[in-house]
Amino acid sequence: GLSHERCRINADTGMRKGCQTSGGIIPAGDELFRVDHRDYQAAVEEASLAVEQGRQKIERLKEELRRNGERVETIRRNRDLAAKDYERVRDLLEQDVGAQAELDLAEKALNAANDLVSELEKHLAVGPLMIREAEASIKAAGSGLARAQRQLDRCRVTTAFRARVVHVGIEKGQFVRAGMEVAALADDSTIEVRVPLDARQSHRWLQFNEHAAAAGDTAWFDQVKSVPCRVAWTEAPDTHAWTGTLHRIEQLSAETRTLTVVVRVSGSQASNARGFPLVEGMFCAVEIPGATLEGVYRVPLWAVTVDQCIYKAVDGRLVTQSVRVAHTVGDYAVIDQGLEPGTILIVTRLNDPMENSLLDLKLVTAAEALP
């Protein structure tokens, strides 16, 4: 956030000692690094002087306005006296008493008094405008001071959270430019696991809260139900599993037809493991509780073709039946359309079968057929 094009990292500070390498942990509030602050300190002092000069100017204008307000009555009285003196000399001259020079002097004095009154009244009228202008200038100077102070405060960079150092891109004494990445930090207090789901299936079982239309609603998935989820490391699913919460739907991809959901695991929960906590880079299996499906059938996954068909036996002959797969999990496919009770399902893997071909059946129970 520093505005200077280039600034130097202090040679006596640099990155916090012991955390210059990836993987280091920095407590919240600790100093990461400090920028050479001398130019920014000078800018603060200059801005402070500008603010003080503005304040003094306002005080001077107010004092001038007060004094002119006190003088205006006296000056107006002097103008009135000069006008009377002019009229007196003019009347005497009309009576052939006095001289033209005296009238000229009286007129000159009257004109000077009128000019003085006019000038003073102008100052009285303009004075408040000049004060408001000076007040606006001091506000601008105050904004400049606040900006300079922020720049100075940013010379000392601290962490707002307990941070893990991911990457360090600076060294002590190095010049850095605005926009340059000096360090990358990670907040491990909350772990987010992104899970891609089949959009064609997930809309049938993903749970949402009841939603009442309201003004300002946006067209996005904001009512997904926060259900507890199980996150297990695929390398050791029995010993390294954590409980998280379904937090939000992040993306719907038109290219892959997947719905990406985010499961959050707290840092305290993620660290609850034997030596290996839940960390970035792990391959995990995620179990998300879904809505209860009724009237469905669970069949071996290999019994369903890629175009969502199954083979069944009708009067001892092979018949192809279209079905709809509501969900797949592991080696199972859950079918909600196309099957009826009593259907004899072919669970043997068939290679290019012929429709209505005669079958040599060996009947087994559902428990025996399921993996």
Short mmCIF file of N, CA, C and O in Angstrom, two decimals, residues 47-130:
data_model
loop_
_atom_site.label_atom_id
_atom_site.label_comp_id
_atom_site.label_asym_id
_atom_site.label_seq_id
_atom_site.Cartn_x
_atom_site.Cartn_y
_atom_site.Cartn_z
N ALA A 47 3.13 17.81 6.09
CA ALA A 47 1.67 17.91 6.12
C ALA A 47 1.20 18.53 7.43
O ALA A 47 0.24 19.31 7.46
N SER A 48 1.88 18.25 8.54
CA SER A 48 1.52 18.84 9.82
C SER A 48 1.73 20.34 9.80
O SER A 48 0.92 21.11 10.33
N LEU A 49 2.84 20.77 9.19
CA LEU A 49 3.10 22.21 9.08
C LEU A 49 2.04 22.89 8.21
O LEU A 49 1.61 24.01 8.52
N ALA A 50 1.62 22.22 7.14
CA ALA A 50 0.58 22.81 6.28
C ALA A 50 -0.72 22.97 7.05
O ALA A 50 -1.42 23.98 6.92
N VAL A 51 -1.06 22.00 7.88
CA VAL A 51 -2.27 22.11 8.70
C VAL A 51 -2.14 23.25 9.70
O VAL A 51 -3.08 24.05 9.89
N GLU A 52 -0.98 23.37 10.33
CA GLU A 52 -0.78 24.44 11.33
C GLU A 52 -0.83 25.81 10.65
O GLU A 52 -1.40 26.76 11.20
N GLN A 53 -0.22 25.93 9.47
CA GLN A 53 -0.29 27.21 8.75
C GLN A 53 -1.73 27.58 8.40
O GLN A 53 -2.12 28.74 8.48
N GLY A 54 -2.51 26.58 8.02
CA GLY A 54 -3.92 26.83 7.73
C GLY A 54 -4.67 27.31 8.95
O GLY A 54 -5.51 28.22 8.86
N ARG A 55 -4.39 26.72 10.10
CA ARG A 55 -5.06 27.14 11.34
C ARG A 55 -4.69 28.59 11.69
O ARG A 55 -5.55 29.38 12.09
N GLN A 56 -3.41 28.93 11.55
CA GLN A 56 -2.98 30.29 11.85
C GLN A 56 -3.62 31.29 10.89
O GLN A 56 -3.99 32.41 11.28
N LYS A 57 -3.76 30.91 9.62
CA LYS A 57 -4.39 31.81 8.66
C LYS A 57 -5.84 32.06 9.02
O LYS A 57 -6.33 33.20 8.94
N ILE A 58 -6.54 31.03 9.47
CA ILE A 58 -7.93 31.20 9.87
C ILE A 58 -8.03 32.13 11.07
O ILE A 58 -8.90 33.02 11.13
N GLU A 59 -7.14 31.95 12.06
CA GLU A 59 -7.14 32.83 13.22
C GLU A 59 -6.88 34.28 12.81
O GLU A 59 -7.50 35.22 13.34
N ARG A 60 -5.94 34.48 11.87
CA ARG A 60 -5.64 35.85 11.42
C ARG A 60 -6.84 36.47 10.70
O ARG A 60 -7.19 37.64 10.93
N LEU A 61 -7.51 35.69 9.85
CA LEU A 61 -8.67 36.22 9.13
C LEU A 61 -9.81 36.55 10.10
O LEU A 61 -10.51 37.57 9.93
N LYS A 62 -10.01 35.73 11.10
CA LYS A 62 -11.06 36.00 12.07
C LYS A 62 -10.75 37.27 12.88
O LYS A 62 -11.66 38.06 13.18
N GLU A 63 -9.47 37.44 13.23
CA GLU A 63 -9.08 38.64 13.98
C GLU A 63 -9.26 39.89 13.13
O GLU A 63 -9.74 40.94 13.62
N GLU A 64 -8.88 39.82 11.85
CA GLU A 64 -9.07 40.97 10.96
C GLU A 64 -10.56 41.29 10.80
O GLU A 64 -10.95 42.46 10.79
N LEU A 65 -11.38 40.24 10.69
CA LEU A 65 -12.82 40.48 10.56
C LEU A 65 -13.38 41.13 11.81
O LEU A 65 -14.23 42.04 11.74
N ARG A 66 -12.89 40.70 12.97
CA ARG A 66 -13.38 41.29 14.23
C ARG A 66 -12.98 42.77 14.32
O ARG A 66 -13.81 43.63 14.68
N ARG A 67 -11.73 43.07 14.00
CA ARG A 67 -11.26 44.46 14.10
C ARG A 67 -11.97 45.35 13.08
O ARG A 67 -12.33 46.50 13.39
N ASN A 68 -12.15 44.87 11.88
CA ASN A 68 -12.87 45.67 10.88
C ASN A 68 -14.32 45.91 11.30
O ASN A 68 -14.89 46.98 11.02
N GLY A 69 -14.90 44.93 11.96
CA GLY A 69 -16.26 45.13 12.46
C GLY A 69 -16.33 46.22 13.52
O GLY A 69 -17.33 46.94 13.62
N GLU A 70 -15.24 46.32 14.34
CA GLU A 70 -15.21 47.37 15.34
C GLU A 70 -14.93 48.74 14.71
O GLU A 70 -15.41 49.77 15.20
N ARG A 71 -14.18 48.80 13.62
CA ARG A 71 -13.81 50.07 13.00
C ARG A 71 -14.89 50.63 12.09
O ARG A 71 -14.91 51.84 11.83
N VAL A 72 -15.78 49.80 11.62
CA VAL A 72 -16.68 50.25 10.56
C VAL A 72 -17.56 51.41 11.01
O VAL A 72 -17.81 52.36 10.24
N GLU A 73 -18.04 51.39 12.26
CA GLU A 73 -18.91 52.47 12.74
C GLU A 73 -18.14 53.79 12.82
O GLU A 73 -18.66 54.87 12.47
N THR A 74 -16.88 53.72 13.28
CA THR A 74 -16.06 54.95 13.36
C THR A 74 -15.80 55.52 11.98
O THR A 74 -15.90 56.75 11.75
N ILE A 75 -15.48 54.66 11.04
CA ILE A 75 -15.19 55.11 9.67
C ILE A 75 -16.45 55.70 9.03
O ILE A 75 -16.38 56.73 8.32
N ARG A 76 -17.58 55.09 9.27
CA ARG A 76 -18.83 55.64 8.72
C ARG A 76 -19.14 57.01 9.34
O ARG A 76 -19.64 57.92 8.66
N ARG A 77 -18.85 57.15 10.66
CA ARG A 77 -19.06 58.44 11.32
C ARG A 77 -18.15 59.51 10.72
O ARG A 77 -18.57 60.64 10.47
N ASN A 78 -16.90 59.16 10.45
CA ASN A 78 -15.97 60.10 9.82
C ASN A 78 -16.45 60.49 8.42
O ASN A 78 -16.31 61.65 8.00
N ARG A 79 -17.04 59.53 7.70
CA ARG A 79 -17.57 59.85 6.38
C ARG A 79 -18.73 60.84 6.48
O ARG A 79 -18.83 61.80 5.69
N ASP A 80 -19.60 60.62 7.48
CA ASP A 80 -20.73 61.54 7.66
C ASP A 80 -20.25 62.94 8.01
O ASP A 80 -20.79 63.96 7.52
N LEU A 81 -19.22 63.03 8.86
CA LEU A 81 -18.68 64.35 9.23
C LEU A 81 -18.04 65.03 8.01
O LEU A 81 -18.16 66.26 7.82
N ALA A 82 -17.36 64.23 7.19
CA ALA A 82 -16.74 64.81 5.99
C ALA A 82 -17.81 65.31 5.03
O ALA A 82 -17.63 66.35 4.37
N ALA A 83 -18.94 64.58 4.95
CA ALA A 83 -20.03 65.03 4.08
C ALA A 83 -20.62 66.35 4.59
O ALA A 83 -20.93 67.26 3.79
N LYS A 84 -20.79 66.48 5.90
CA LYS A 84 -21.34 67.71 6.46
C LYS A 84 -20.38 68.88 6.24
O LYS A 84 -20.80 70.02 5.93
N ASP A 85 -19.07 68.60 6.41
CA ASP A 85 -18.09 69.66 6.21
C ASP A 85 -18.10 70.13 4.77
O ASP A 85 -17.98 71.34 4.48
N TYR A 86 -18.24 69.16 3.85
CA TYR A 86 -18.30 69.52 2.42
C TYR A 86 -19.52 70.39 2.13
O TYR A 86 -19.43 71.40 1.41
N GLU A 87 -20.69 70.01 2.68
CA GLU A 87 -21.91 70.80 2.45
C GLU A 87 -21.78 72.22 3.04
O GLU A 87 -22.25 73.19 2.45
N ARG A 88 -21.11 72.30 4.20
CA ARG A 88 -20.95 73.63 4.84
C ARG A 88 -20.08 74.54 3.97
O ARG A 88 -20.41 75.71 3.72
N VAL A 89 -18.96 74.02 3.48
CA VAL A 89 -18.06 74.84 2.66
C VAL A 89 -18.74 75.21 1.35
O VAL A 89 -18.59 76.35 0.85
N ARG A 90 -19.51 74.28 0.79
CA ARG A 90 -20.21 74.58 -0.47
C ARG A 90 -21.25 75.68 -0.27
O ARG A 90 -21.39 76.60 -1.10
N ASP A 91 -21.99 75.64 0.86
CA ASP A 91 -23.00 76.69 1.14
C ASP A 91 -22.34 78.06 1.31
O ASP A 91 -22.84 79.08 0.82
N LEU A 92 -21.17 78.07 2.00
CA LEU A 92 -20.47 79.34 2.19
C LEU A 92 -19.98 79.89 0.86
O LEU A 92 -20.02 81.12 0.62
N LEU A 93 -19.52 78.98 -0.01
CA LEU A 93 -19.02 79.44 -1.29
C LEU A 93 -20.15 80.01 -2.14
O LEU A 93 -19.95 81.00 -2.90
N GLU A 94 -21.35 79.41 -2.02
CA GLU A 94 -22.49 79.96 -2.77
C GLU A 94 -22.87 81.35 -2.27
O GLU A 94 -23.47 82.15 -3.00
N GLN A 95 -22.50 81.64 -1.02
CA GLN A 95 -22.80 82.95 -0.44
C GLN A 95 -21.60 83.90 -0.60
O GLN A 95 -21.53 84.93 0.07
N ASP A 96 -20.66 83.52 -1.48
CA ASP A 96 -19.45 84.29 -1.73
C ASP A 96 -18.59 84.45 -0.49
O ASP A 96 -17.89 85.47 -0.30
N VAL A 97 -18.67 83.44 0.37
CA VAL A 97 -17.83 83.42 1.57
C VAL A 97 -16.91 82.20 1.45
O VAL A 97 -17.38 81.08 1.27
N GLY A 98 -15.64 82.35 1.55
CA GLY A 98 -14.71 81.23 1.42
C GLY A 98 -14.11 81.21 0.02
O GLY A 98 -14.35 82.08 -0.82
N ALA A 99 -13.33 80.11 -0.21
CA ALA A 99 -12.63 79.99 -1.48
C ALA A 99 -12.88 78.61 -2.09
O ALA A 99 -13.24 77.65 -1.40
N GLN A 100 -12.64 78.51 -3.40
CA GLN A 100 -12.83 77.24 -4.12
C GLN A 100 -11.85 76.18 -3.62
O GLN A 100 -12.16 75.00 -3.57
N ALA A 101 -10.68 76.62 -3.20
CA ALA A 101 -9.67 75.66 -2.70
C ALA A 101 -10.17 74.93 -1.47
O ALA A 101 -9.93 73.73 -1.28
N GLU A 102 -10.90 75.64 -0.60
CA GLU A 102 -11.44 74.98 0.61
C GLU A 102 -12.48 73.93 0.22
O GLU A 102 -12.56 72.85 0.82
N LEU A 103 -13.31 74.25 -0.81
CA LEU A 103 -14.30 73.28 -1.26
C LEU A 103 -13.63 72.04 -1.86
O LEU A 103 -14.06 70.91 -1.61
N ASP A 104 -12.55 72.29 -2.59
CA ASP A 104 -11.83 71.14 -3.19
C ASP A 104 -11.24 70.24 -2.11
O ASP A 104 -11.28 69.00 -2.21
N LEU A 105 -10.69 70.86 -1.08
CA LEU A 105 -10.13 70.05 0.02
C LEU A 105 -11.22 69.27 0.75
O LEU A 105 -11.03 68.10 1.12
N ALA A 106 -12.39 69.89 0.95
CA ALA A 106 -13.49 69.20 1.62
C ALA A 106 -14.00 68.03 0.77
O ALA A 106 -14.33 66.95 1.28
N GLU A 107 -14.07 68.26 -0.56
CA GLU A 107 -14.53 67.17 -1.45
C GLU A 107 -13.53 66.01 -1.45
O GLU A 107 -13.90 64.83 -1.47
N LYS A 108 -12.22 66.37 -1.43
CA LYS A 108 -11.19 65.34 -1.40
C LYS A 108 -11.28 64.50 -0.12
O LYS A 108 -11.16 63.26 -0.15
N ALA A 109 -11.52 65.19 0.99
CA ALA A 109 -11.66 64.46 2.26
C ALA A 109 -12.89 63.56 2.26
O ALA A 109 -12.87 62.44 2.76
N LEU A 110 -13.99 64.03 1.65
CA LEU A 110 -15.22 63.23 1.57
C LEU A 110 -15.00 61.99 0.69
O LEU A 110 -15.42 60.88 1.03
N ASN A 111 -14.32 62.18 -0.45
CA ASN A 111 -14.05 61.04 -1.34
C ASN A 111 -13.17 60.00 -0.65
O ASN A 111 -13.39 58.79 -0.78
N ALA A 112 -12.18 60.48 0.09
CA ALA A 112 -11.30 59.54 0.82
C ALA A 112 -12.09 58.77 1.87
O ALA A 112 -11.89 57.56 2.07
N ALA A 113 -13.00 59.44 2.57
CA ALA A 113 -13.82 58.77 3.58
C ALA A 113 -14.74 57.73 2.94
O ALA A 113 -14.93 56.63 3.46
N ASN A 114 -15.33 58.10 1.77
CA ASN A 114 -16.19 57.14 1.06
C ASN A 114 -15.40 55.91 0.61
O ASN A 114 -15.88 54.77 0.71
N ASP A 115 -14.20 56.13 0.09
CA ASP A 115 -13.36 55.00 -0.35
C ASP A 115 -13.01 54.09 0.82
O ASP A 115 -13.02 52.85 0.70
N LEU A 116 -12.70 54.69 1.97
CA LEU A 116 -12.33 53.90 3.14
C LEU A 116 -13.52 53.07 3.62
O LEU A 116 -13.37 51.88 3.96
N VAL A 117 -14.71 53.68 3.64
CA VAL A 117 -15.90 52.93 4.05
C VAL A 117 -16.19 51.79 3.07
O VAL A 117 -16.50 50.66 3.46
N SER A 118 -16.07 52.09 1.78
CA SER A 118 -16.33 51.06 0.76
C SER A 118 -15.34 49.90 0.90
O SER A 118 -15.73 48.72 0.80
N GLU A 119 -14.06 50.23 1.11
CA GLU A 119 -13.04 49.19 1.25
C GLU A 119 -13.29 48.34 2.49
O GLU A 119 -13.17 47.10 2.46
N LEU A 120 -13.65 48.99 3.59
CA LEU A 120 -13.90 48.26 4.83
C LEU A 120 -15.13 47.36 4.71
O LEU A 120 -15.13 46.20 5.17
N GLU A 121 -16.19 47.86 4.08
CA GLU A 121 -17.40 47.04 3.90
C GLU A 121 -17.13 45.84 2.99
O GLU A 121 -17.69 44.76 3.16
N LYS A 122 -16.25 46.08 1.99
CA LYS A 122 -15.88 44.95 1.13
C LYS A 122 -15.17 43.87 1.93
O LYS A 122 -15.45 42.67 1.78
N HIS A 123 -14.25 44.27 2.79
CA HIS A 123 -13.55 43.30 3.64
C HIS A 123 -14.53 42.57 4.56
O HIS A 123 -14.39 41.36 4.80
N LEU A 124 -15.50 43.28 5.08
CA LEU A 124 -16.49 42.63 5.96
C LEU A 124 -17.33 41.61 5.19
O LEU A 124 -17.74 40.58 5.74
N ALA A 125 -17.62 41.91 3.92
CA ALA A 125 -18.42 40.98 3.12
C ALA A 125 -17.60 39.77 2.66
O ALA A 125 -18.09 38.64 2.62
N VAL A 126 -16.33 40.02 2.30
CA VAL A 126 -15.49 38.95 1.77
C VAL A 126 -14.84 38.12 2.88
O VAL A 126 -14.50 36.96 2.69
N GLY A 127 -14.70 38.71 4.06
CA GLY A 127 -14.03 38.02 5.16
C GLY A 127 -14.57 36.63 5.45
O GLY A 127 -13.81 35.66 5.51
N PRO A 128 -15.90 36.46 5.63
CA PRO A 128 -16.43 35.10 5.88
C PRO A 128 -16.14 34.12 4.75
O PRO A 128 -15.88 32.93 4.99
N LEU A 129 -16.17 34.61 3.49
CA LEU A 129 -15.85 33.73 2.37
C LEU A 129 -14.39 33.28 2.42
O LEU A 129 -14.08 32.10 2.15
N MET A 130 -13.49 34.20 2.78
CA MET A 130 -12.07 33.85 2.89
C MET A 130 -11.84 32.85 4.02
O MET A 130 -11.01 31.95 3.91
#
